[in-house]
XYZ file of C-alpha atoms in Angstrom:
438
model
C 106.116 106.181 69.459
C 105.627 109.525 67.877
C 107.599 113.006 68.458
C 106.207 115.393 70.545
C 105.748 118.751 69.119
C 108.506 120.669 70.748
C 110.896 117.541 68.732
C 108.869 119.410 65.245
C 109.990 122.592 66.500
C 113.606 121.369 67.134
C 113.589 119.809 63.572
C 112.681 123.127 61.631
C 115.986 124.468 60.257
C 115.209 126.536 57.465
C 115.980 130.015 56.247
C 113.467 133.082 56.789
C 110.097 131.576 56.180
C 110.793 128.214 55.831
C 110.678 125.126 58.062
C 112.937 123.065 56.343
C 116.046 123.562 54.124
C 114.524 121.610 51.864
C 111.538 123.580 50.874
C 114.267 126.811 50.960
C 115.729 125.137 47.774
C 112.549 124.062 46.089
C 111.195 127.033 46.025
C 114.147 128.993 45.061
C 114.722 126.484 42.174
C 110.983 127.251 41.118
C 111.453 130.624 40.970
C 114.872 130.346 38.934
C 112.878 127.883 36.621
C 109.752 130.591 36.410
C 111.937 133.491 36.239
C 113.535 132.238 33.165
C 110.755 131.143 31.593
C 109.190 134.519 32.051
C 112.558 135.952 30.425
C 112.326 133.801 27.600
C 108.418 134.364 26.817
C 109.149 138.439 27.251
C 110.797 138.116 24.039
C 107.656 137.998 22.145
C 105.737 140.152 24.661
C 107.825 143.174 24.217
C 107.768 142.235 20.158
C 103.717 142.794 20.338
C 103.913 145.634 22.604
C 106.810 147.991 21.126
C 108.920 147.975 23.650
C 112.334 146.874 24.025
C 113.570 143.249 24.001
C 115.698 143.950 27.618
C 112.842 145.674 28.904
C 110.122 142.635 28.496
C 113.167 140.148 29.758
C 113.754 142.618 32.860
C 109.410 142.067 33.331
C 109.471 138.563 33.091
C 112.500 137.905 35.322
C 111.041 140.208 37.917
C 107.347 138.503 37.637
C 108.557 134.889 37.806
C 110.400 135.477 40.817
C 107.821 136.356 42.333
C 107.494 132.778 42.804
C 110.121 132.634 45.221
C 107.738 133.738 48.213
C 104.868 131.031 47.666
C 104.412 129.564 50.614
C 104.505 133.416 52.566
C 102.120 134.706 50.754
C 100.332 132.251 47.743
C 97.286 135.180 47.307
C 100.015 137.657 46.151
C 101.691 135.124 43.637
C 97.869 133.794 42.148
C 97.423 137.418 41.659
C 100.778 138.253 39.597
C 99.684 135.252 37.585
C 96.852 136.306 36.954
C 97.805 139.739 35.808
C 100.275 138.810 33.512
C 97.787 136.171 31.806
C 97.515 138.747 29.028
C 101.029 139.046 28.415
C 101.298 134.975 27.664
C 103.897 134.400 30.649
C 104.134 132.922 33.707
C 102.648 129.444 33.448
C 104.626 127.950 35.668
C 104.165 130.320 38.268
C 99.927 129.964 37.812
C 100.221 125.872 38.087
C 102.420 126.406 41.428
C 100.780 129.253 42.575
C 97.294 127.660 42.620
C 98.880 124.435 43.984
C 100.000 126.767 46.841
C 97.109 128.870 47.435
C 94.761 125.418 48.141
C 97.086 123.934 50.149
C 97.111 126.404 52.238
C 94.892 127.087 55.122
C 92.619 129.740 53.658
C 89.180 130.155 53.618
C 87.321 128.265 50.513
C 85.646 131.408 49.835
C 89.305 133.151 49.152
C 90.369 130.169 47.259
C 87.250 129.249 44.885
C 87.662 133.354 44.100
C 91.105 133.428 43.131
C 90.532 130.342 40.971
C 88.014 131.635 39.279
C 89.845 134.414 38.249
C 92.842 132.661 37.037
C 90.084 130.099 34.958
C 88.679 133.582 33.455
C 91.817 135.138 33.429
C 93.277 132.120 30.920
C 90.129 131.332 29.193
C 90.095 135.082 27.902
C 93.581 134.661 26.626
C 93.173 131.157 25.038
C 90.245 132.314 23.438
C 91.728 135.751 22.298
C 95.169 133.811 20.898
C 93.088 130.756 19.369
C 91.060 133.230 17.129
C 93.373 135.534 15.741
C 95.559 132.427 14.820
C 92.653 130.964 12.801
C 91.925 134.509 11.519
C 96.038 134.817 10.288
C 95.745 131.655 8.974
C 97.953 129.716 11.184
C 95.122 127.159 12.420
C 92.715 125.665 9.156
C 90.131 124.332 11.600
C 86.170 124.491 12.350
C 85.341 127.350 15.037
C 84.266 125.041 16.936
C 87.704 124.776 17.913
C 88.114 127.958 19.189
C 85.737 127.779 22.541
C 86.851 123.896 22.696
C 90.549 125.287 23.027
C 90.133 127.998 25.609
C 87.842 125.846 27.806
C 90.000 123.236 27.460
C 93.359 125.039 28.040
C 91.384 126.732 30.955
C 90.231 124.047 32.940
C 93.968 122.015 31.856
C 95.704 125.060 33.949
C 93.240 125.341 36.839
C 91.590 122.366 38.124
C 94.535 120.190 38.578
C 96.617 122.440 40.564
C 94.018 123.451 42.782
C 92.598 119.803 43.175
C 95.817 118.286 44.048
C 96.634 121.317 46.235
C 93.082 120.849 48.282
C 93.674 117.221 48.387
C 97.252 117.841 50.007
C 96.044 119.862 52.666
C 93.457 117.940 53.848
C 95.967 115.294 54.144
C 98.543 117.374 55.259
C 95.869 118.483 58.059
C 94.656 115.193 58.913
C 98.858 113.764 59.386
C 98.896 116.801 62.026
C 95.542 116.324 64.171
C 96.671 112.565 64.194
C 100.151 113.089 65.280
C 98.719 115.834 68.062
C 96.222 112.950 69.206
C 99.051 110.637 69.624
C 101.202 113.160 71.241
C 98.211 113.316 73.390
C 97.735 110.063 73.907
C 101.082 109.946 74.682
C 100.989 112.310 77.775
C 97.935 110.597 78.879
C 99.554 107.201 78.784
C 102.768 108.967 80.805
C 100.676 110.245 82.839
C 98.950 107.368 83.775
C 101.989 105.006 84.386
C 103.003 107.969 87.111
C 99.566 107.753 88.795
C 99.499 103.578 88.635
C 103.285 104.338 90.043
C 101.838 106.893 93.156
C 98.626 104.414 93.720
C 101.177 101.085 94.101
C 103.654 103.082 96.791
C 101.068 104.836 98.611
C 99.613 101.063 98.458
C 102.745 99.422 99.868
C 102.953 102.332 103.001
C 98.980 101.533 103.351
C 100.037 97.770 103.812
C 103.003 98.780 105.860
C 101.091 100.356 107.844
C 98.811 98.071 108.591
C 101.314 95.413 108.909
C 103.044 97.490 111.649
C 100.041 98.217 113.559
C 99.296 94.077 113.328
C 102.799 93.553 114.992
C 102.252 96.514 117.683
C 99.111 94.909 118.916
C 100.257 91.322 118.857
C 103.494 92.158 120.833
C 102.996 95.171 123.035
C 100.038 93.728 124.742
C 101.919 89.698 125.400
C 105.504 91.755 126.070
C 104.044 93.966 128.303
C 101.798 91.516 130.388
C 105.703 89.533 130.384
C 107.318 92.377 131.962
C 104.676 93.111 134.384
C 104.829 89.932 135.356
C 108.344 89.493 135.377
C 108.568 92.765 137.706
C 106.243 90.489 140.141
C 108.265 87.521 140.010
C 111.347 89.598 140.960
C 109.495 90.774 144.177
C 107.986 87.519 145.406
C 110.909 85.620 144.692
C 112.525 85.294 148.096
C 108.827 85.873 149.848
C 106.512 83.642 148.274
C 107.777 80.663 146.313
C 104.914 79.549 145.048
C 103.564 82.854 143.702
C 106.769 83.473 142.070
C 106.572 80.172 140.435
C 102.880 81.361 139.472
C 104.197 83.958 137.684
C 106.889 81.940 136.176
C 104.070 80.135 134.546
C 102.427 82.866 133.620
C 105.653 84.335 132.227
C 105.917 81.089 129.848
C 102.506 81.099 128.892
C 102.596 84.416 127.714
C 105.765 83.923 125.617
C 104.385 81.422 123.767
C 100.929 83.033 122.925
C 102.885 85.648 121.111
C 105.594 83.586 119.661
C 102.405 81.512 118.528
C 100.410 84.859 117.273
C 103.373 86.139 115.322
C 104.496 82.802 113.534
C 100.817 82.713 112.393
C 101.033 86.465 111.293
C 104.204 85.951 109.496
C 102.773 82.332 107.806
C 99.916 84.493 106.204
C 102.368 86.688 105.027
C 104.379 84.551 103.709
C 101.066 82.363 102.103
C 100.037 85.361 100.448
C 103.041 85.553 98.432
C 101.949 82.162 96.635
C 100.843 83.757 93.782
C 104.608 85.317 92.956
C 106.402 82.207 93.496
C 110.025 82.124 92.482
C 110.563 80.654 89.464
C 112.732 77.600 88.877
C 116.279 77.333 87.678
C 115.289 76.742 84.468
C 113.103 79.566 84.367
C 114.369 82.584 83.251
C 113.722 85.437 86.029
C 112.012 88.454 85.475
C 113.811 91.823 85.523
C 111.138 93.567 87.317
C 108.271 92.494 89.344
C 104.790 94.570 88.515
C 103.976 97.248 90.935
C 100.258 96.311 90.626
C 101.045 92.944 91.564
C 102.980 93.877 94.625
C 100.048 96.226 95.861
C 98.095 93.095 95.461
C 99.751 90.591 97.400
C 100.379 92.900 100.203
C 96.718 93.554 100.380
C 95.958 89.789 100.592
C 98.279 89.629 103.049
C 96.769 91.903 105.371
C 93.535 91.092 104.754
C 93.676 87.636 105.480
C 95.387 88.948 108.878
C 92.809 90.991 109.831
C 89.986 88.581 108.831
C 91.098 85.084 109.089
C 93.533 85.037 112.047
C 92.296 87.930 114.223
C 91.233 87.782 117.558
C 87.328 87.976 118.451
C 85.213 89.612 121.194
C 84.890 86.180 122.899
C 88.435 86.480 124.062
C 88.062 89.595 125.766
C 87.157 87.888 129.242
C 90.434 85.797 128.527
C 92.295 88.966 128.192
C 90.712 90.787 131.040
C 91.671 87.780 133.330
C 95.506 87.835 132.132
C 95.786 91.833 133.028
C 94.209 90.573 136.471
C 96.333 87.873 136.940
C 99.250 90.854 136.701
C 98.368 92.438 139.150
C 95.479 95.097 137.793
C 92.495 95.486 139.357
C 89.847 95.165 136.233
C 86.353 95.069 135.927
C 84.199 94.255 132.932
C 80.683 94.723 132.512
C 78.495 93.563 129.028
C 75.382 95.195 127.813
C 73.225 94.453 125.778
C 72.160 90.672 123.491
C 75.551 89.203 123.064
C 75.754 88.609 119.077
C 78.395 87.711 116.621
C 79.938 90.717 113.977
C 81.776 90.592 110.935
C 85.560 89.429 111.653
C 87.399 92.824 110.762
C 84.599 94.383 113.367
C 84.971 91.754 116.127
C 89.173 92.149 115.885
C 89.092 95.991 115.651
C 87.192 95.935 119.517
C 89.628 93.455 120.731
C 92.214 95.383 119.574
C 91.137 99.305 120.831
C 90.123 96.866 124.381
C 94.015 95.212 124.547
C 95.326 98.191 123.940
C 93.836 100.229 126.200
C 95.110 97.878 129.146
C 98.010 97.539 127.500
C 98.269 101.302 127.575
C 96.961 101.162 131.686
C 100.330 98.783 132.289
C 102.708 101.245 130.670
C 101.335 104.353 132.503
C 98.766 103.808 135.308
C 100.425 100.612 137.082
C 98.140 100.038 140.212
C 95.173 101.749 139.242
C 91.468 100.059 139.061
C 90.385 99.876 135.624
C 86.993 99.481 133.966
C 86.233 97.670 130.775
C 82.903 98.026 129.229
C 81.269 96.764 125.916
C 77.818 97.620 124.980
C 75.778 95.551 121.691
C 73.647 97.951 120.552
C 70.831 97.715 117.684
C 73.313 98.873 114.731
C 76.678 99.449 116.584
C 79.037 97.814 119.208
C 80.648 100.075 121.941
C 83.318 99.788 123.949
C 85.165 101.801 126.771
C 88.413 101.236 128.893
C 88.674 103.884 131.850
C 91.152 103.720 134.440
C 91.477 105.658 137.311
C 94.315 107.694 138.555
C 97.229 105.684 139.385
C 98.512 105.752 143.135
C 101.898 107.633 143.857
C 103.199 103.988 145.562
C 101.894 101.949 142.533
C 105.308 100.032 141.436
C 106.145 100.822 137.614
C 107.899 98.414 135.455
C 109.209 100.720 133.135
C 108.134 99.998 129.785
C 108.754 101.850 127.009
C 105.844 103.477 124.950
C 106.517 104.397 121.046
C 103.336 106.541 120.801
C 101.664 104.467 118.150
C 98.912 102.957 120.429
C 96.342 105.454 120.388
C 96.842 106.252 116.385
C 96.730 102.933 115.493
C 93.381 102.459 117.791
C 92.030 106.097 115.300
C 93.394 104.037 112.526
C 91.324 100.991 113.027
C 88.372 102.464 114.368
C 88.002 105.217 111.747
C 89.009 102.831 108.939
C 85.187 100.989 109.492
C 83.383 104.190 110.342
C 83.540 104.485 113.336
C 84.457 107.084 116.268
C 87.024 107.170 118.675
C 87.556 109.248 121.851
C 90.494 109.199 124.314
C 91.511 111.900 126.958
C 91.848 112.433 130.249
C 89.599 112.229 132.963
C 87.898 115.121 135.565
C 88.872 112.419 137.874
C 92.753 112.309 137.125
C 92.121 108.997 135.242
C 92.301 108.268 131.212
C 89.353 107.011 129.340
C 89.092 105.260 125.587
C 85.837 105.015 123.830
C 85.198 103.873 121.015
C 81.765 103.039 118.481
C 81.949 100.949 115.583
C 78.836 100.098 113.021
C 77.801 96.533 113.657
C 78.090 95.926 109.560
């Protein structure tokens, strides 16, 4: 893993103009080293000029520290070099400088100037010094000598520096666009985890969800046909024996349909876990379980809920006849070519029709009710109306949790389809709904 930048900007420590401590005392030891070296070579240079010896020290310790601000502003030293070319000093300070001024990020124009000037500048000089020490006699060899020297000397103090310098900043450039695209890819990676970390928990709720409404549907409709029924047998019991022990039956039967509906809920649930069994004693366990493959296994779950062990529309007479063997007065009327649908289609209908009589038990005990499902060409309609419930109409009391009619949006919308439920102009309560046949 890399640092991010604000960890770069944290690290920088350095004096002034510098980023790091370290550079502080390279550069000041380069101008120390170039100031001194200007000193010394002032000797001569206020010899040939006529002035005094302190005064061409004084020059050359005040050029060669010019050194000291480099990396601030390399145009400014290149051009000190350059100037004092004629005077013989401040070689040093032309090798850095250069160095310097193509490592930095300056235009190629500014740079390819400034070293042309300095290769001029010292091919002037070389060629000025070279030929009046052949002409005094110090140097006994061909002229050719004399252009070989200054080109030679020339090019020795120019291309190098700047060569090495270009080459450093290109690397130096290419280390920092590859350490901001792995910064980046950093983020992105962060980023992503979070978003894989939001999809998995807004997955779990999803299956929750849906898990929640599975239990609502399978139990409120059996419990409440129970208590209806049990509300009966408590009325008949002294009256009519054999009713009661109708009911009783009916009581029983209903019990065990939902005991039966849940343990196959719960086995699916459980079956769709197969695929994170725990490991064995041997096996070492693992600290944390993917979220990806909890998401997963909880949509499995469901699915196979919804599509292998729901209910279908050829149960809805069956579950007409048990709210009429409670006591409700219930009609239902089929239009259309009977026809099979996909298994999430066929269980969403059963589920809007159960709960919609479910829904008649809880708060319209008594009144007539009308269930009606229409097979259309592309669609499959259904609609439970009831009408207004009689002021004398016994009520057993059973508690509503307002999740009915959401869970009925939930399904219906989740395929595509519409769903409707109000009141009626009559006093009554009506539920439509119209799901896509595919």
């Amino acid at each position: 893993m890399t640092a991010t930048g604000e960890d770069h900007v944290t690290a920088r420590g350095g004096p002034w103009w510098w980023a790091r401590r370290r550079s502080a005392v390279l550069d000041v030891s380069l101008a120390v080293v170039s100031a001194l070296e200007c000193a010394l070579e002032g000797i001569p240079f206020a010899g040939d000029a006529g002035v005094p010896v302190a005064v061409g020290v004084v020059f050359g310790l005040l050029a060669g520290s010019v050194l000291l601000v480099r990396r601030r502003w390399p145009i400014a030293v290149v051009l000190v070099s350059i100037a004092i070319t004629p005077a013989e000093m401040g070689f040093l300070m032309g090798v850095v400088g250069l160095y310097t001024l193509a490592a930095a990020e300056l235009p190629r124009r500014i740079i390819g100037s400034l070293a042309g000037m300095s290769l001029v500048g010292t091919l002037i000089v070389t060629f000025v010094k070279t030929q009046q020490d052949m002409s005094r006699g110090d140097l006994e060899i061909g002229d050719w000598f004399v252009p070989f020297a200054a080109i030679t000397m020339s090019l020795g103090f120019t291309a190098p520096p700047v060569l090495m310098g270009l080459y450093v900043g290109a690397r130096r450039r290419l280390m920092e666009s590859l350490r901001e695209r792995a910064d980046s890819l950093e983020r992105e990676l962060q980023l992503l985890a979070e978003r894989a970390e939001e999809r998995a928990e807004w997955a779990r709720n999803e299956e929750r969800t849906r898990i929640a409404r599975e239990m609502h549907d399978v139990v409120a409709h059996r419990v409440s046909l129970m208590v209806v029924h049990a509300a009966a047998l408590q009325a008949v019991a002294r009256k009519d024996p054999e009713k009661a022990v109708r009911n009783a039956a009916l009581v029983g039967d209903m019990g065990r349909q939902a005991l039966t509906e849940l343990r196959e809920m719960l086995g699916v649930l459980r079956s769709g876990g197969d695929g994170l069994r725990e490991p064995a004693a041997s096996t070492p366990t693992p600290a944390v379980v993917p979220l990806a493959a909890v998401g997963v296994a909880a949509a499995a779950a469901a699915s196979r809920v919804a599509d292998d062990e729901g209910p279908c529309l050829a149960e809805i007479e069956e579950l007409v006849g048990q709210s009429a063997a409670a006591g409700m007065v219930v009609a239902l009327s089929v239009e259309g070519d009977v026809r099979s649908y996909a298994p999430l289609v066929e269980q969403t209908a059963y589920r809007v029709v159960q709960e919609a009589l479910t829904n008649v038990h809880k708060h319209a005990a008594g009144a007539k009710t009308y269930v009606r499902l229409a097979h259309r060409a592309s669609e499959i309609a259904m609609q439970v109306e009831n009408e207004p419930a009689e002021e004398a109409a016994s009520s057993a009391g059973l508690p509503s949790g307002g999740n009915g009619l959401v869970g009925m949006r939930e399904r219906v919308s989740a395929l595509g389809g519409v769903f409707v439920s109000g009141p009626t102009d009559a006093g009554g309560f009506r539920v439509s709904a119209v799901i896509p046949a595919s």
